[in-house]
PDB file of C-alpha atoms in Angstrom:
ATOM      1  CA  UNK P   1       0.000   0.000   0.000  1.00 85.00           C
ATOM      2  CA  UNK P   2       1.145   3.522  -0.748  1.00 92.00           C
ATOM      3  CA  UNK P   3       4.397   2.057  -2.074  1.00 92.00           C
ATOM      4  CA  UNK P   4       5.502   2.420   1.542  1.00 97.00           C
ATOM      5  CA  UNK P   5       8.457   0.622   3.057  1.00 98.00           C
ATOM      6  CA  UNK P   6       6.688  -0.504   6.233  1.00 98.00           C
ATOM      7  CA  UNK P   7       3.085  -1.507   6.898  1.00 98.00           C
ATOM      8  CA  UNK P   8       1.240  -2.736   9.960  1.00 98.00           C
ATOM      9  CA  UNK P   9      -2.153  -4.428  10.135  1.00 97.00           C
ATOM     10  CA  UNK P  10      -4.507  -3.760  13.049  1.00 98.00           C
ATOM     11  CA  UNK P  11      -7.799  -5.139  14.320  1.00 97.00           C
ATOM     12  CA  UNK P  12      -9.643  -2.038  13.033  1.00 96.00           C
ATOM     13  CA  UNK P  13      -9.090   1.461  11.718  1.00 96.00           C
ATOM     14  CA  UNK P  14      -9.601   2.824  15.227  1.00 96.00           C
ATOM     15  CA  UNK P  15      -7.008   0.368  16.532  1.00 97.00           C
ATOM     16  CA  UNK P  16      -4.576   1.844  14.000  1.00 98.00           C
ATOM     17  CA  UNK P  17      -5.563   5.351  15.106  1.00 98.00           C
ATOM     18  CA  UNK P  18      -5.092   4.388  18.764  1.00 97.00           C
ATOM     19  CA  UNK P  19      -1.567   3.213  17.997  1.00 97.00           C
ATOM     20  CA  UNK P  20      -0.810   6.592  16.416  1.00 98.00           C
ATOM     21  CA  UNK P  21      -2.215   8.347  19.505  1.00 98.00           C
ATOM     22  CA  UNK P  22       0.065   6.142  21.622  1.00 97.00           C
ATOM     23  CA  UNK P  23       3.041   7.879  19.988  1.00 98.00           C
ATOM     24  CA  UNK P  24       2.040  11.052  21.839  1.00 98.00           C
ATOM     25  CA  UNK P  25       2.724  12.139  25.400  1.00 97.00           C
ATOM     26  CA  UNK P  26       1.031  14.344  27.973  1.00 98.00           C
ATOM     27  CA  UNK P  27       0.973  17.964  26.832  1.00 98.00           C
ATOM     28  CA  UNK P  28       1.318  17.189  23.117  1.00 99.00           C
ATOM     29  CA  UNK P  29      -0.947  19.165  20.838  1.00 99.00           C
ATOM     30  CA  UNK P  30      -2.761  17.679  17.863  1.00 99.00           C
ATOM     31  CA  UNK P  31      -4.281  19.709  15.043  1.00 99.00           C
ATOM     32  CA  UNK P  32      -7.046  17.810  13.248  1.00 99.00           C
ATOM     33  CA  UNK P  33      -9.245  18.733  10.328  1.00 98.00           C
ATOM     34  CA  UNK P  34     -12.586  19.623  11.908  1.00 96.00           C
ATOM     35  CA  UNK P  35     -14.563  17.020   9.994  1.00 94.00           C
ATOM     36  CA  UNK P  36     -12.975  13.687  10.903  1.00 96.00           C
ATOM     37  CA  UNK P  37     -14.567  10.262  11.040  1.00 95.00           C
ATOM     38  CA  UNK P  38     -16.798  10.077  14.139  1.00 95.00           C
ATOM     39  CA  UNK P  39     -14.715   7.434  15.904  1.00 96.00           C
ATOM     40  CA  UNK P  40     -11.548   9.470  15.388  1.00 97.00           C
ATOM     41  CA  UNK P  41     -13.270  12.557  16.754  1.00 96.00           C
ATOM     42  CA  UNK P  42     -14.475  10.690  19.845  1.00 97.00           C
ATOM     43  CA  UNK P  43     -11.040   9.172  20.392  1.00 97.00           C
ATOM     44  CA  UNK P  44      -9.390  12.590  20.411  1.00 97.00           C
ATOM     45  CA  UNK P  45     -12.178  14.546  22.141  1.00 96.00           C
ATOM     46  CA  UNK P  46     -12.873  12.085  24.947  1.00 94.00           C
ATOM     47  CA  UNK P  47     -10.130   9.487  25.283  1.00 93.00           C
ATOM     48  CA  UNK P  48      -6.901  11.274  24.334  1.00 93.00           C
ATOM     49  CA  UNK P  49      -7.762  14.283  26.487  1.00 88.00           C
ATOM     50  CA  UNK P  50      -7.798  11.962  29.524  1.00 92.00           C
ATOM     51  CA  UNK P  51      -4.094  11.379  28.884  1.00 94.00           C
ATOM     52  CA  UNK P  52      -3.262  15.060  28.594  1.00 97.00           C
ATOM     53  CA  UNK P  53      -3.197  15.134  24.797  1.00 98.00           C
ATOM     54  CA  UNK P  54      -4.594  18.434  23.546  1.00 98.00           C
ATOM     55  CA  UNK P  55      -6.632  18.164  20.320  1.00 98.00           C
ATOM     56  CA  UNK P  56      -7.713  21.181  18.299  1.00 98.00           C
ATOM     57  CA  UNK P  57     -10.204  20.723  15.477  1.00 98.00           C
ATOM     58  CA  UNK P  58      -9.716  23.276  12.692  1.00 98.00           C
ATOM     59  CA  UNK P  59     -11.296  23.705   9.256  1.00 97.00           C
ATOM     60  CA  UNK P  60      -8.309  24.197   6.976  1.00 97.00           C
ATOM     61  CA  UNK P  61     -10.041  22.799   3.892  1.00 95.00           C
ATOM     62  CA  UNK P  62     -10.949  26.206   2.448  1.00 94.00           C
ATOM     63  CA  UNK P  63      -8.474  28.394   4.355  1.00 96.00           C
ATOM     64  CA  UNK P  64      -5.085  26.703   4.546  1.00 96.00           C
ATOM     65  CA  UNK P  65      -3.755  29.540   6.709  1.00 97.00           C
ATOM     66  CA  UNK P  66      -6.015  28.234   9.494  1.00 98.00           C
ATOM     67  CA  UNK P  67      -3.616  25.296   9.777  1.00 99.00           C
ATOM     68  CA  UNK P  68      -0.687  27.682  10.024  1.00 98.00           C
ATOM     69  CA  UNK P  69      -2.410  29.636  12.805  1.00 98.00           C
ATOM     70  CA  UNK P  70      -3.270  26.453  14.708  1.00 99.00           C
ATOM     71  CA  UNK P  71       0.317  25.183  14.957  1.00 99.00           C
ATOM     72  CA  UNK P  72       1.853  25.762  18.377  1.00 99.00           C
ATOM     73  CA  UNK P  73       5.164  24.917  20.059  1.00 99.00           C
ATOM     74  CA  UNK P  74       3.582  21.799  21.622  1.00 99.00           C
ATOM     75  CA  UNK P  75       2.033  20.532  18.363  1.00 99.00           C
ATOM     76  CA  UNK P  76       3.289  17.001  17.741  1.00 99.00           C
ATOM     77  CA  UNK P  77       0.766  15.710  15.213  1.00 99.00           C
ATOM     78  CA  UNK P  78      -1.337  17.052  12.361  1.00 99.00           C
ATOM     79  CA  UNK P  79      -4.226  14.762  11.374  1.00 99.00           C
ATOM     80  CA  UNK P  80      -5.589  15.107   7.852  1.00 99.00           C
ATOM     81  CA  UNK P  81      -8.514  13.202   6.408  1.00 98.00           C
ATOM     82  CA  UNK P  82      -9.227  13.749   2.743  1.00 97.00           C
ATOM     83  CA  UNK P  83     -11.805  13.493   1.542  1.00 96.00           C
ATOM     84  CA  UNK P  84     -13.361  13.807   4.964  1.00 94.00           C
ATOM     85  CA  UNK P  85     -16.043  11.499   6.301  1.00 86.00           C
ATOM     86  CA  UNK P  86     -18.899  12.272   5.902  1.00 87.00           C
ATOM     87  CA  UNK P  87     -18.859  15.693   4.176  1.00 93.00           C
ATOM     88  CA  UNK P  88     -16.102  14.990   1.635  1.00 95.00           C
ATOM     89  CA  UNK P  89     -14.010  18.094   2.285  1.00 96.00           C
ATOM     90  CA  UNK P  90     -10.853  18.044   0.176  1.00 97.00           C
ATOM     91  CA  UNK P  91      -7.494  18.921   1.732  1.00 97.00           C
ATOM     92  CA  UNK P  92      -4.284  19.776  -0.142  1.00 98.00           C
ATOM     93  CA  UNK P  93      -1.959  17.272   1.540  1.00 98.00           C
ATOM     94  CA  UNK P  94       1.250  18.545  -0.082  1.00 98.00           C
ATOM     95  CA  UNK P  95       0.502  22.149   0.928  1.00 98.00           C
ATOM     96  CA  UNK P  96      -0.328  21.081   4.496  1.00 98.00           C
ATOM     97  CA  UNK P  97       2.942  19.158   4.727  1.00 99.00           C
ATOM     98  CA  UNK P  98       4.818  22.198   3.420  1.00 99.00           C
ATOM     99  CA  UNK P  99       3.232  24.457   6.056  1.00 99.00           C
ATOM    100  CA  UNK P 100       3.925  21.967   8.846  1.00 99.00           C
ATOM    101  CA  UNK P 101       7.566  21.434   7.786  1.00 99.00           C
ATOM    102  CA  UNK P 102       8.148  25.193   7.634  1.00 98.00           C
ATOM    103  CA  UNK P 103       6.926  25.400  11.216  1.00 99.00           C
ATOM    104  CA  UNK P 104       8.776  22.319  12.525  1.00 98.00           C
ATOM    105  CA  UNK P 105      10.374  19.185  11.107  1.00 98.00           C
ATOM    106  CA  UNK P 106       9.367  17.349  14.302  1.00 98.00           C
ATOM    107  CA  UNK P 107       5.597  17.383  13.772  1.00 99.00           C
ATOM    108  CA  UNK P 108       4.154  14.136  12.428  1.00 99.00           C
ATOM    109  CA  UNK P 109       1.715  14.433   9.545  1.00 99.00           C
ATOM    110  CA  UNK P 110      -0.814  11.611   9.391  1.00 99.00           C
ATOM    111  CA  UNK P 111      -3.393  11.172   6.645  1.00 99.00           C
ATOM    112  CA  UNK P 112      -6.472   9.003   7.039  1.00 98.00           C
ATOM    113  CA  UNK P 113      -6.574   7.725   3.473  1.00 97.00           C
ATOM    114  CA  UNK P 114      -9.540   5.405   3.946  1.00 95.00           C
ATOM    115  CA  UNK P 115     -11.874   6.968   1.383  1.00 92.00           C
ATOM    116  CA  UNK P 116      -9.549   7.326  -1.599  1.00 93.00           C
ATOM    117  CA  UNK P 117      -7.203   4.426  -0.841  1.00 92.00           C
ATOM    118  CA  UNK P 118      -3.653   4.098  -2.121  1.00 92.00           C
ATOM    119  CA  UNK P 119      -5.094   3.416  -5.566  1.00 91.00           C
ATOM    120  CA  UNK P 120      -6.214   7.041  -6.001  1.00 95.00           C
ATOM    121  CA  UNK P 121      -4.066   8.983  -3.509  1.00 96.00           C
ATOM    122  CA  UNK P 122      -0.609   8.405  -2.054  1.00 98.00           C
ATOM    123  CA  UNK P 123      -0.054  10.572   1.045  1.00 98.00           C
ATOM    124  CA  UNK P 124       3.506   9.310   1.568  1.00 99.00           C
ATOM    125  CA  UNK P 125       4.502  10.598  -1.879  1.00 98.00           C
ATOM    126  CA  UNK P 126       2.963  13.937  -0.906  1.00 98.00           C
ATOM    127  CA  UNK P 127       5.192  14.167   2.182  1.00 98.00           C
ATOM    128  CA  UNK P 128       3.038  12.645   4.930  1.00 99.00           C
ATOM    129  CA  UNK P 129       4.783  10.571   7.594  1.00 99.00           C
ATOM    130  CA  UNK P 130       1.940   8.097   8.096  1.00 99.00           C
ATOM    131  CA  UNK P 131      -0.859   6.912   5.850  1.00 99.00           C
ATOM    132  CA  UNK P 132      -3.608   5.292   7.900  1.00 98.00           C
ATOM    133  CA  UNK P 133      -6.541   3.147   6.780  1.00 97.00           C
ATOM    134  CA  UNK P 134      -9.724   1.605   7.955  1.00 95.00           C
ATOM    135  CA  UNK P 135      -9.711  -1.457   5.725  1.00 94.00           C
ATOM    136  CA  UNK P 136     -13.220  -2.283   6.928  1.00 88.00           C
ATOM    137  CA  UNK P 137     -14.947  -0.200   4.282  1.00 74.00           C
ATOM    138  CA  UNK P 138     -14.084  -1.842   0.989  1.00 79.00           C
ATOM    139  CA  UNK P 139     -10.391  -2.766   0.826  1.00 85.00           C
ATOM    140  CA  UNK P 140     -11.037  -6.491   0.563  1.00 81.00           C
ATOM    141  CA  UNK P 141     -13.882  -6.070  -1.908  1.00 82.00           C
ATOM    142  CA  UNK P 142     -16.540  -7.636   0.303  1.00 84.00           C
ATOM    143  CA  UNK P 143     -16.995  -5.220   3.256  1.00 84.00           C
ATOM    144  CA  UNK P 144     -17.037  -8.164   5.653  1.00 90.00           C
ATOM    145  CA  UNK P 145     -13.758  -7.669   7.537  1.00 93.00           C
ATOM    146  CA  UNK P 146     -12.858  -5.411  10.435  1.00 94.00           C
ATOM    147  CA  UNK P 147      -9.243  -4.272   9.959  1.00 97.00           C
ATOM    148  CA  UNK P 148      -6.961  -1.235   9.799  1.00 97.00           C
ATOM    149  CA  UNK P 149      -3.471  -0.400   8.598  1.00 97.00           C
ATOM    150  CA  UNK P 150      -0.633   2.056   9.061  1.00 98.00           C
ATOM    151  CA  UNK P 151       1.953   2.639   6.334  1.00 99.00           C
ATOM    152  CA  UNK P 152       5.159   4.666   6.660  1.00 99.00           C
ATOM    153  CA  UNK P 153       8.547   5.091   5.030  1.00 98.00           C
ATOM    154  CA  UNK P 154      10.247   6.184   8.237  1.00 98.00           C
ATOM    155  CA  UNK P 155      12.388   3.617  10.013  1.00 98.00           C
ATOM    156  CA  UNK P 156      11.969   5.329  13.399  1.00 98.00           C
ATOM    157  CA  UNK P 157       8.184   5.095  13.067  1.00 98.00           C
ATOM    158  CA  UNK P 158       8.482   1.472  11.980  1.00 98.00           C
ATOM    159  CA  UNK P 159      10.362   0.693  15.187  1.00 98.00           C
ATOM    160  CA  UNK P 160       7.842   2.554  17.360  1.00 98.00           C
ATOM    161  CA  UNK P 161       4.839   0.985  15.613  1.00 97.00           C
ATOM    162  CA  UNK P 162       6.335  -2.473  15.916  1.00 96.00           C
ATOM    163  CA  UNK P 163       6.697  -1.995  19.685  1.00 96.00           C
ATOM    164  CA  UNK P 164       3.238  -0.443  20.079  1.00 96.00           C
ATOM    165  CA  UNK P 165       1.503  -3.057  17.960  1.00 94.00           C
ATOM    166  CA  UNK P 166       3.149  -5.814  19.969  1.00 92.00           C
ATOM    167  CA  UNK P 167       2.481  -4.089  23.310  1.00 95.00           C
ATOM    168  CA  UNK P 168      -1.114  -2.955  22.787  1.00 94.00           C
ATOM    169  CA  UNK P 169      -2.239  -6.153  21.083  1.00 92.00           C
ATOM    170  CA  UNK P 170      -4.620  -4.581  18.589  1.00 93.00           C
ATOM    171  CA  UNK P 171      -3.715  -7.069  15.880  1.00 96.00           C
ATOM    172  CA  UNK P 172      -6.116  -8.683  13.422  1.00 96.00           C
ATOM    173  CA  UNK P 173      -7.018 -12.339  13.690  1.00 95.00           C
ATOM    174  CA  UNK P 174      -5.458 -14.822  11.264  1.00 95.00           C
ATOM    175  CA  UNK P 175      -8.889 -15.468   9.769  1.00 94.00           C
ATOM    176  CA  UNK P 176      -9.482 -11.759   9.142  1.00 94.00           C
ATOM    177  CA  UNK P 177      -6.086 -11.610   7.414  1.00 94.00           C
ATOM    178  CA  UNK P 178      -7.135 -14.535   5.227  1.00 93.00           C
ATOM    179  CA  UNK P 179     -10.423 -12.808   4.381  1.00 92.00           C
ATOM    180  CA  UNK P 180      -8.596  -9.592   3.497  1.00 92.00           C
ATOM    181  CA  UNK P 181      -6.318 -11.414   1.053  1.00 89.00           C
ATOM    182  CA  UNK P 182      -8.883 -13.607  -0.725  1.00 86.00           C
TER     183      UNK P 182
END
């Protein structure tokens, strides 16, 4: 997927998202597009805040400078979903990455690429650090599997994801893997 070097399968898209959240620490800021998938929104609004992670939901789909204004010294992650679910807002991934990198090289840029898939959009080629998927929707062609994935080209993220995936246990079952590949 995404022509990425490293990929990890998870029990669901939210399990993949949870593993990305686990990269963060207390006091880290996260800038998210305001119109994220409902489960992602709940995870950041209710769960992540309990661990001192500070989410800020911003509409930077029509005004890219809103992203620039939202970045702060504690920002550790920018979460892009394009097109968004459910309103299909379109985000310029490459421009967002450019803005983030101008602010700080240390901020992770993650793209939820569930809707377009790697077939139509490649966030890693556009500069994103992580391309994340809910494979539940239609990736296997049957919509009968619950699974998620994270893809990256960064070796440091590969090492962290490998540890987190092994530690948090949000892995798919062997049968689900079989169903995904059929």
